[in-house]
Amino acid sequence: MRRRQFLILSAASIGGVLVYSLDRKASRVFAQEKSAQTLKIPLRFFTKDEAMIVAAAAARIFPSDDSGPGAKEAGVVIFIDRQLAGPWGRDRYRYAEGPFDENGAREFGYQGKATPRETYREGLKGLKDFDSLTSEQQDKKLQQIENTHLFALLRQNTIEGMFSDPVHGGNADMVGWQLVGFPGPRMSNYDEVDKHFGEAFRPKPVTLEQVLHRKVRPSEDEDTASA
Amino acid sequence: MKTLPSTDVVIIGGGWTGLLMAKELSARSAVSIVVLERGRSRIPEYSSGMDELDYFVRMHMMQDPSREAVTLRHHDKENSLPIRQYGAFLPGSGVGGTGEHWGAVYPRLMPDCFELQSKTVERYGAAKLPEDHTMQDWPVTYDEIEPFYARSEREVGVCGKAGNLNGKKIEGGNIFEGWRSSEYPMPPTITPYFSELFRGGAKSLGYHPYNNATAVTSEEYTNPDGVSRPACAFCGFCERTPCMINAKAQPTNVLLPVVRQRKSVTLRTNATVKRIVHDSAARTGKARGVTYIDESGEEIFQPADLVVLASYTLGNTHMLLLSGIGTPYNPATGKGALGKNLTHQVSFGVQAFLPKPLNKFMGAGGTGVRISDFDADVFDHTHLPFIRGGMIGAMSVGTQPLSTFGTTPSSMKLPRWGSAWKKASIEYFDRTGVIAFSGEQIPHKGNYFDLDPRYKNPMGDPLLRMTMNWQDNERKMAEFMNAKMVEIGHAMGAKEVNPFPGYGDYDVVRYQSTHIQGGTMMAKSPDLGVVNSYQQHWEIPNLFVIGASTFPNSGSSNPTPTILALTYRTADAILDRYLKKPAPLA
Ligand SMILES: Cc1cc2nc3c(=O)[nH]c(=O)nc-3n(C[C@H](O)[C@H](O)[C@H](O)COP(=O)(O)OP(=O)(O)OC[C@H]3O[C@@H](n4cnc5c(N)ncnc54)[C@H](O)[C@@H]3O)c2cc1C
């Protein structure tokens, strides 16, 4: 097994939100403590350098800007790291027998041999030092790879990390849900469904664990074997 | 191979059809029944079902393609490729089958769907039939199965409003539907805002909107078997997930509570059937039982006097092909019926961008408003370049962010990532509604199932192959419907409507529906089909094949009501006739 690597985040980079670290402990970083505090998050799949690149790319796909927080605050990179370490990352549930026709038409879906883990690991080699570029340079670089399978995964996983239940490591403090007014898993809307016609009804979001009052084991924990 | 003691009946598959057959046979006979289900029971996990990532995106409930995949090619000259991740359709595995994560929309087929070919010729002449079609009438009519539809609605627990009670048209219901002998057992569900907007828009254009029939509860309901379910709470986690409170009808909350009480029924999970063992002979062949792989990987022979194949359209066709039962269809000669008349409903949507927030997270499976003004042969096709049609509707099933975030009006010409895209996606997130179409696919000479020559499953068996593409009739139908749907969108007040771009080649990525029909179709004679109208195999009278694999053509309606109605009819025929005299029923 490779030596465990950590993602070191300064509190300033995640503006005052709850982050679920990879060992399942929740850490809250307060705005006022900002620069003083850093978070050391153990990585399950990525190396530290890979994690920095992915975090930077996700932050361009879903930026933090005047329309609200983005991939950085939601902890999208933590989400992606866990997904790759779990069964999805190694194609546990994909038909992965050959022959592979990498040039199969779009209508057949992704036909490549590479698992998501392999696609990230290989693809990120082409984005060396991405995290130290300016935003403009980063956007240019992403435009160049826009049609690759890696980018398709990055975009899909970034959206997933923004809006999945926080149990999966992203959407920290439900920032993604708050951004779009999604309340999460509410057991009942019986008294509301025929009301609020034409007006935004925005109940306070809740997570699955808050609703169920118990721990939930997400699919990525089904198989935590190291990469 | 280990051989088990013989059973009277073995049922392959523990989904809607398999468990219904077990319930019916055990209610009125003493036969011993073994149900073999390849998956496990997941009921204890259902309370975690409100997780969009694991259930909607990673597809926790669905069949695992690494264990059983299907391949596709668009025509005979193309190489097939495996569908490596299910997308266009999402079959299930485990106790309850696909019926656990289904959407619960519960409409009957239009009566003329059963007489597709003769009714079309009667009205328009044979010249109107699409080129290379393989339409043929069903050996059973709507009138014959009406009582079974009604029975299924009471047992499954369906809500809705009749539009045609014994021939009397009723405003507010679907006035174009076939006659019904009785009202729905429950009134329609509440109509959420988006669907209500659709009703208004459709009405303003002179159409006849109605509340869709659905198998979720609009009030607390107890069925004739004494099984109770609470009223739906509109949590919005419905299709693709199991229901947490049993408001959505599922095999495990409607049938299993009864089946579990029956001492004559044994349900074996983690039992993957490999073959039906049989002696062949035209019309007097005999099934001896089945072989299956148990949890430990051991192959086991389960002898049985009667075999019921209930493993969904894909499994049913695959099993007969693998077991060498019947004559595989040959598209070049037209001979053979096994694998023929594969259809997949025509499903697409247009996105309407509405001025006000829709609160779309609230909803329930099957809840919504539809019109049937362009269904079946309700409208005149004389001057149209296609036959048949379908339903247009606005469902409020509950919308989650992973599946819908990122939809923006196409006039904005936005990139698919970055600040501008993010901002617009947030703005339109709860202002976008999908107006959806569900229509008939006409069976075609070139659309069929057979065994794939290259790709295999882990047991070493060839995968099922679909040769499938959209044909002219579907493409032209979609073009016509798209225009109607965009018009309705505007009538609902949409600022903009993203139209359907039209059909390219059959696509396995975009979800269409899990409404796949054909492969073991029923017919009035052995040369025309695989089973008779009682879903009894023409060559092997002690083999019954149940499910949508026996449909000669797709309807525009969701298939399960018809699947279940036919299952009741088959169960009655087995109980009242076959068990007394095991012989061909037709
Ligand atoms: C997302 C979704 C939404 C849907 N919405 C609707 C809807 O709104 N309305 C509607 O009418 N229909 C809907 N459907 C379709 C509906 O679920 C099916 O029509 C119905 O479940 C078919 O019942 P069945 O018994 O034929 O198959 P299933 O319910 O799939 O049961 C078949 C069972 O057989 C088992 N099996 C297969 N092969 C083997 C084998 N070799 N050995 C042992 N066991 C085996 C499977 O594991 C499965 O449990 C939907 C489906 C999906 C996926």
PDB file of N, CA, C and O in Angstrom, chain A residues 53-101:
ATOM      1  N   ILE A  53      -4.972  19.483  -8.263  1.00  0.00           N
ATOM      2  CA  ILE A  53      -5.370  19.726  -9.656  1.00  0.00           C
ATOM      3  C   ILE A  53      -6.888  19.571  -9.804  1.00  0.00           C
ATOM      4  O   ILE A  53      -7.563  20.411 -10.398  1.00  0.00           O
ATOM      5  N   VAL A  54      -7.400  18.485  -9.239  1.00  0.00           N
ATOM      6  CA  VAL A  54      -8.837  18.226  -9.373  1.00  0.00           C
ATOM      7  C   VAL A  54      -9.644  19.331  -8.678  1.00  0.00           C
ATOM      8  O   VAL A  54     -10.651  19.813  -9.210  1.00  0.00           O
ATOM      9  N   ALA A  55      -9.179  19.741  -7.499  1.00  0.00           N
ATOM     10  CA  ALA A  55      -9.886  20.807  -6.791  1.00  0.00           C
ATOM     11  C   ALA A  55      -9.908  22.078  -7.638  1.00  0.00           C
ATOM     12  O   ALA A  55     -10.943  22.757  -7.750  1.00  0.00           O
ATOM     13  N   ALA A  56      -8.786  22.375  -8.276  1.00  0.00           N
ATOM     14  CA  ALA A  56      -8.707  23.591  -9.080  1.00  0.00           C
ATOM     15  C   ALA A  56      -9.600  23.486 -10.316  1.00  0.00           C
ATOM     16  O   ALA A  56     -10.295  24.449 -10.689  1.00  0.00           O
ATOM     17  N   ALA A  57      -9.619  22.301 -10.953  1.00  0.00           N
ATOM     18  CA  ALA A  57     -10.444  22.131 -12.156  1.00  0.00           C
ATOM     19  C   ALA A  57     -11.927  22.215 -11.801  1.00  0.00           C
ATOM     20  O   ALA A  57     -12.712  22.878 -12.489  1.00  0.00           O
ATOM     21  N   ALA A  58     -12.307  21.548 -10.703  1.00  0.00           N
ATOM     22  CA  ALA A  58     -13.714  21.586 -10.290  1.00  0.00           C
ATOM     23  C   ALA A  58     -14.140  23.021  -9.993  1.00  0.00           C
ATOM     24  O   ALA A  58     -15.264  23.422 -10.280  1.00  0.00           O
ATOM     25  N   ALA A  59     -13.201  23.805  -9.459  1.00  0.00           N
ATOM     26  CA  ALA A  59     -13.524  25.191  -9.117  1.00  0.00           C
ATOM     27  C   ALA A  59     -13.693  26.066 -10.354  1.00  0.00           C
ATOM     28  O   ALA A  59     -14.286  27.139 -10.277  1.00  0.00           O
ATOM     29  N   ARG A  60     -13.174  25.641 -11.484  1.00  0.00           N
ATOM     30  CA  ARG A  60     -13.438  26.388 -12.732  1.00  0.00           C
ATOM     31  C   ARG A  60     -14.740  25.909 -13.357  1.00  0.00           C
ATOM     32  O   ARG A  60     -15.456  26.682 -13.989  1.00  0.00           O
ATOM     33  N   ILE A  61     -15.044  24.642 -13.215  1.00  0.00           N
ATOM     34  CA  ILE A  61     -16.291  24.106 -13.775  1.00  0.00           C
ATOM     35  C   ILE A  61     -17.480  24.691 -13.013  1.00  0.00           C
ATOM     36  O   ILE A  61     -18.469  25.125 -13.594  1.00  0.00           O
ATOM     37  N   PHE A  62     -17.347  24.715 -11.697  1.00  0.00           N
ATOM     38  CA  PHE A  62     -18.421  25.236 -10.845  1.00  0.00           C
ATOM     39  C   PHE A  62     -17.807  26.289  -9.917  1.00  0.00           C
ATOM     40  O   PHE A  62     -17.512  26.022  -8.752  1.00  0.00           O
ATOM     41  N   PRO A  63     -17.586  27.496 -10.448  1.00  0.00           N
ATOM     42  CA  PRO A  63     -16.808  28.497  -9.709  1.00  0.00           C
ATOM     43  C   PRO A  63     -17.565  29.084  -8.517  1.00  0.00           C
ATOM     44  O   PRO A  63     -18.798  29.066  -8.471  1.00  0.00           O
ATOM     45  N   SER A  64     -16.794  29.608  -7.602  1.00  0.00           N
ATOM     46  CA  SER A  64     -17.367  30.414  -6.523  1.00  0.00           C
ATOM     47  C   SER A  64     -17.365  31.841  -7.054  1.00  0.00           C
ATOM     48  O   SER A  64     -16.315  32.356  -7.424  1.00  0.00           O
ATOM     49  N   ASP A  65     -18.534  32.426  -7.127  1.00  0.00           N
ATOM     50  CA  ASP A  65     -18.598  33.761  -7.728  1.00  0.00           C
ATOM     51  C   ASP A  65     -19.788  34.522  -7.158  1.00  0.00           C
ATOM     52  O   ASP A  65     -20.348  34.113  -6.133  1.00  0.00           O
ATOM     53  N   ASP A  66     -20.202  35.586  -7.836  1.00  0.00           N
ATOM     54  CA  ASP A  66     -21.281  36.392  -7.258  1.00  0.00           C
ATOM     55  C   ASP A  66     -22.631  35.668  -7.256  1.00  0.00           C
ATOM     56  O   ASP A  66     -23.573  36.120  -6.610  1.00  0.00           O
ATOM     57  N   SER A  67     -22.742  34.531  -7.950  1.00  0.00           N
ATOM     58  CA  SER A  67     -24.008  33.787  -7.843  1.00  0.00           C
ATOM     59  C   SER A  67     -23.963  32.764  -6.707  1.00  0.00           C
ATOM     60  O   SER A  67     -24.912  32.002  -6.527  1.00  0.00           O
ATOM     61  N   GLY A  68     -22.867  32.762  -5.942  1.00  0.00           N
ATOM     62  CA  GLY A  68     -22.844  31.910  -4.759  1.00  0.00           C
ATOM     63  C   GLY A  68     -21.636  31.002  -4.695  1.00  0.00           C
ATOM     64  O   GLY A  68     -20.800  30.999  -5.600  1.00  0.00           O
ATOM     65  N   PRO A  69     -21.565  30.191  -3.615  1.00  0.00           N
ATOM     66  CA  PRO A  69     -20.428  29.299  -3.439  1.00  0.00           C
ATOM     67  C   PRO A  69     -20.354  28.242  -4.532  1.00  0.00           C
ATOM     68  O   PRO A  69     -21.329  28.011  -5.258  1.00  0.00           O
ATOM     69  N   GLY A  70     -19.205  27.624  -4.651  1.00  0.00           N
ATOM     70  CA  GLY A  70     -19.003  26.643  -5.717  1.00  0.00           C
ATOM     71  C   GLY A  70     -18.313  25.386  -5.219  1.00  0.00           C
ATOM     72  O   GLY A  70     -18.400  25.029  -4.036  1.00  0.00           O
ATOM     73  N   ALA A  71     -17.602  24.759  -6.128  1.00  0.00           N
ATOM     74  CA  ALA A  71     -16.991  23.450  -5.859  1.00  0.00           C
ATOM     75  C   ALA A  71     -16.029  23.492  -4.681  1.00  0.00           C
ATOM     76  O   ALA A  71     -15.894  22.519  -3.942  1.00  0.00           O
ATOM     77  N   LYS A  72     -15.374  24.622  -4.502  1.00  0.00           N
ATOM     78  CA  LYS A  72     -14.402  24.748  -3.424  1.00  0.00           C
ATOM     79  C   LYS A  72     -15.085  24.628  -2.061  1.00  0.00           C
ATOM     80  O   LYS A  72     -14.696  23.813  -1.227  1.00  0.00           O
ATOM     81  N   GLU A  73     -16.114  25.423  -1.876  1.00  0.00           N
ATOM     82  CA  GLU A  73     -16.802  25.423  -0.579  1.00  0.00           C
ATOM     83  C   GLU A  73     -17.520  24.099  -0.331  1.00  0.00           C
ATOM     84  O   GLU A  73     -17.690  23.660   0.811  1.00  0.00           O
ATOM     85  N   ALA A  74     -17.977  23.466  -1.409  1.00  0.00           N
ATOM     86  CA  ALA A  74     -18.724  22.223  -1.231  1.00  0.00           C
ATOM     87  C   ALA A  74     -17.799  21.040  -0.942  1.00  0.00           C
ATOM     88  O   ALA A  74     -18.258  19.975  -0.544  1.00  0.00           O
ATOM     89  N   GLY A  75     -16.515  21.228  -1.157  1.00  0.00           N
ATOM     90  CA  GLY A  75     -15.577  20.115  -0.937  1.00  0.00           C
ATOM     91  C   GLY A  75     -15.682  19.048  -2.018  1.00  0.00           C
ATOM     92  O   GLY A  75     -15.552  17.850  -1.742  1.00  0.00           O
ATOM     93  N   VAL A  76     -15.893  19.479  -3.261  1.00  0.00           N
ATOM     94  CA  VAL A  76     -16.099  18.528  -4.358  1.00  0.00           C
ATOM     95  C   VAL A  76     -14.936  17.546  -4.501  1.00  0.00           C
ATOM     96  O   VAL A  76     -15.137  16.361  -4.769  1.00  0.00           O
ATOM     97  N   VAL A  77     -13.718  18.030  -4.268  1.00  0.00           N
ATOM     98  CA  VAL A  77     -12.572  17.126  -4.453  1.00  0.00           C
ATOM     99  C   VAL A  77     -12.621  15.956  -3.470  1.00  0.00           C
ATOM    100  O   VAL A  77     -12.235  14.829  -3.788  1.00  0.00           O
ATOM    101  N   ILE A  78     -13.129  16.217  -2.292  1.00  0.00           N
ATOM    102  CA  ILE A  78     -13.237  15.142  -1.290  1.00  0.00           C
ATOM    103  C   ILE A  78     -14.250  14.101  -1.777  1.00  0.00           C
ATOM    104  O   ILE A  78     -14.037  12.895  -1.695  1.00  0.00           O
ATOM    105  N   PHE A  79     -15.341  14.606  -2.326  1.00  0.00           N
ATOM    106  CA  PHE A  79     -16.356  13.717  -2.901  1.00  0.00           C
ATOM    107  C   PHE A  79     -15.746  12.838  -3.995  1.00  0.00           C
ATOM    108  O   PHE A  79     -15.917  11.614  -3.999  1.00  0.00           O
ATOM    109  N   ILE A  80     -15.006  13.455  -4.914  1.00  0.00           N
ATOM    110  CA  ILE A  80     -14.475  12.698  -6.053  1.00  0.00           C
ATOM    111  C   ILE A  80     -13.451  11.661  -5.571  1.00  0.00           C
ATOM    112  O   ILE A  80     -13.443  10.519  -6.026  1.00  0.00           O
ATOM    113  N   ASP A  81     -12.634  12.050  -4.628  1.00  0.00           N
ATOM    114  CA  ASP A  81     -11.635  11.128  -4.080  1.00  0.00           C
ATOM    115  C   ASP A  81     -12.297   9.863  -3.526  1.00  0.00           C
ATOM    116  O   ASP A  81     -11.860   8.742  -3.768  1.00  0.00           O
ATOM    117  N   ARG A  82     -13.386  10.053  -2.812  1.00  0.00           N
ATOM    118  CA  ARG A  82     -14.079   8.888  -2.227  1.00  0.00           C
ATOM    119  C   ARG A  82     -14.759   8.029  -3.283  1.00  0.00           C
ATOM    120  O   ARG A  82     -14.755   6.805  -3.198  1.00  0.00           O
ATOM    121  N   GLN A  83     -15.351   8.702  -4.277  1.00  0.00           N
ATOM    122  CA  GLN A  83     -16.010   7.940  -5.331  1.00  0.00           C
ATOM    123  C   GLN A  83     -15.001   7.064  -6.059  1.00  0.00           C
ATOM    124  O   GLN A  83     -15.275   5.918  -6.393  1.00  0.00           O
ATOM    125  N   LEU A  84     -13.816   7.623  -6.316  1.00  0.00           N
ATOM    126  CA  LEU A  84     -12.809   6.857  -7.052  1.00  0.00           C
ATOM    127  C   LEU A  84     -12.279   5.700  -6.211  1.00  0.00           C
ATOM    128  O   LEU A  84     -11.961   4.638  -6.738  1.00  0.00           O
ATOM    129  N   ALA A  85     -12.200   5.901  -4.910  1.00  0.00           N
ATOM    130  CA  ALA A  85     -11.711   4.831  -4.045  1.00  0.00           C
ATOM    131  C   ALA A  85     -12.742   3.712  -3.899  1.00  0.00           C
ATOM    132  O   ALA A  85     -12.406   2.577  -3.598  1.00  0.00           O
ATOM    133  N   GLY A  86     -13.980   4.003  -4.150  1.00  0.00           N
ATOM    134  CA  GLY A  86     -15.053   3.026  -3.964  1.00  0.00           C
ATOM    135  C   GLY A  86     -15.316   2.192  -5.209  1.00  0.00           C
ATOM    136  O   GLY A  86     -14.567   2.264  -6.189  1.00  0.00           O
ATOM    137  N   PRO A  87     -16.394   1.403  -5.175  1.00  0.00           N
ATOM    138  CA  PRO A  87     -16.669   0.471  -6.284  1.00  0.00           C
ATOM    139  C   PRO A  87     -16.900   1.158  -7.634  1.00  0.00           C
ATOM    140  O   PRO A  87     -16.525   0.618  -8.669  1.00  0.00           O
ATOM    141  N   TRP A  88     -17.471   2.354  -7.597  1.00  0.00           N
ATOM    142  CA  TRP A  88     -17.689   3.053  -8.879  1.00  0.00           C
ATOM    143  C   TRP A  88     -16.359   3.324  -9.568  1.00  0.00           C
ATOM    144  O   TRP A  88     -16.225   3.153 -10.775  1.00  0.00           O
ATOM    145  N   GLY A  89     -15.371   3.726  -8.767  1.00  0.00           N
ATOM    146  CA  GLY A  89     -14.066   4.084  -9.313  1.00  0.00           C
ATOM    147  C   GLY A  89     -13.378   2.939 -10.024  1.00  0.00           C
ATOM    148  O   GLY A  89     -12.616   3.148 -10.965  1.00  0.00           O
ATOM    149  N   ARG A  90     -13.654   1.728  -9.567  1.00  0.00           N
ATOM    150  CA  ARG A  90     -12.984   0.601 -10.221  1.00  0.00           C
ATOM    151  C   ARG A  90     -13.939  -0.197 -11.102  1.00  0.00           C
ATOM    152  O   ARG A  90     -13.686  -1.346 -11.438  1.00  0.00           O
ATOM    153  N   ASP A  91     -15.056   0.423 -11.482  1.00  0.00           N
ATOM    154  CA  ASP A  91     -15.992  -0.224 -12.410  1.00  0.00           C
ATOM    155  C   ASP A  91     -16.530  -1.543 -11.896  1.00  0.00           C
ATOM    156  O   ASP A  91     -16.750  -2.479 -12.668  1.00  0.00           O
ATOM    157  N   ARG A  92     -16.757  -1.613 -10.613  1.00  0.00           N
ATOM    158  CA  ARG A  92     -17.288  -2.841 -10.051  1.00  0.00           C
ATOM    159  C   ARG A  92     -18.618  -3.232 -10.720  1.00  0.00           C
ATOM    160  O   ARG A  92     -18.912  -4.402 -10.902  1.00  0.00           O
ATOM    161  N   TYR A  93     -19.403  -2.242 -11.114  1.00  0.00           N
ATOM    162  CA  TYR A  93     -20.724  -2.531 -11.676  1.00  0.00           C
ATOM    163  C   TYR A  93     -20.834  -2.140 -13.151  1.00  0.00           C
ATOM    164  O   TYR A  93     -21.876  -1.695 -13.598  1.00  0.00           O
ATOM    165  N   ARG A  94     -19.748  -2.280 -13.879  1.00  0.00           N
ATOM    166  CA  ARG A  94     -19.827  -2.018 -15.310  1.00  0.00           C
ATOM    167  C   ARG A  94     -19.503  -3.313 -16.034  1.00  0.00           C
ATOM    168  O   ARG A  94     -18.719  -4.122 -15.546  1.00  0.00           O
ATOM    169  N   TYR A  95     -20.090  -3.512 -17.193  1.00  0.00           N
ATOM    170  CA  TYR A  95     -19.701  -4.672 -18.001  1.00  0.00           C
ATOM    171  C   TYR A  95     -18.333  -4.360 -18.576  1.00  0.00           C
ATOM    172  O   TYR A  95     -18.191  -3.470 -19.417  1.00  0.00           O
ATOM    173  N   ALA A  96     -17.327  -5.055 -18.127  1.00  0.00           N
ATOM    174  CA  ALA A  96     -15.953  -4.664 -18.452  1.00  0.00           C
ATOM    175  C   ALA A  96     -15.197  -5.754 -19.211  1.00  0.00           C
ATOM    176  O   ALA A  96     -13.981  -5.856 -19.141  1.00  0.00           O
ATOM    177  N   GLU A  97     -15.956  -6.574 -19.954  1.00  0.00           N
ATOM    178  CA  GLU A  97     -15.312  -7.599 -20.778  1.00  0.00           C
ATOM    179  C   GLU A  97     -14.990  -7.027 -22.154  1.00  0.00           C
ATOM    180  O   GLU A  97     -15.744  -6.217 -22.689  1.00  0.00           O
ATOM    181  N   GLY A  98     -13.893  -7.466 -22.733  1.00  0.00           N
ATOM    182  CA  GLY A  98     -13.549  -7.067 -24.096  1.00  0.00           C
ATOM    183  C   GLY A  98     -14.306  -7.890 -25.110  1.00  0.00           C
ATOM    184  O   GLY A  98     -15.099  -8.748 -24.710  1.00  0.00           O
ATOM    185  N   PRO A  99     -14.113  -7.680 -26.395  1.00  0.00           N
ATOM    186  CA  PRO A  99     -13.252  -6.633 -26.953  1.00  0.00           C
ATOM    187  C   PRO A  99     -13.829  -5.218 -26.774  1.00  0.00           C
ATOM    188  O   PRO A  99     -15.042  -5.041 -26.778  1.00  0.00           O
ATOM    189  N   PHE A 100     -12.907  -4.263 -26.625  1.00  0.00           N
ATOM    190  CA  PHE A 100     -13.310  -2.863 -26.474  1.00  0.00           C
ATOM    191  C   PHE A 100     -13.204  -2.150 -27.807  1.00  0.00           C
ATOM    192  O   PHE A 100     -12.233  -2.334 -28.521  1.00  0.00           O
ATOM    193  N   ASP A 101     -14.183  -1.384 -28.113  1.00  0.00           N
ATOM    194  CA  ASP A 101     -14.125  -0.576 -29.323  1.00  0.00           C
ATOM    195  C   ASP A 101     -14.136   0.883 -28.890  1.00  0.00           C
ATOM    196  O   ASP A 101     -15.195   1.484 -28.717  1.00  0.00           O
TER     197      ASP A 101
END
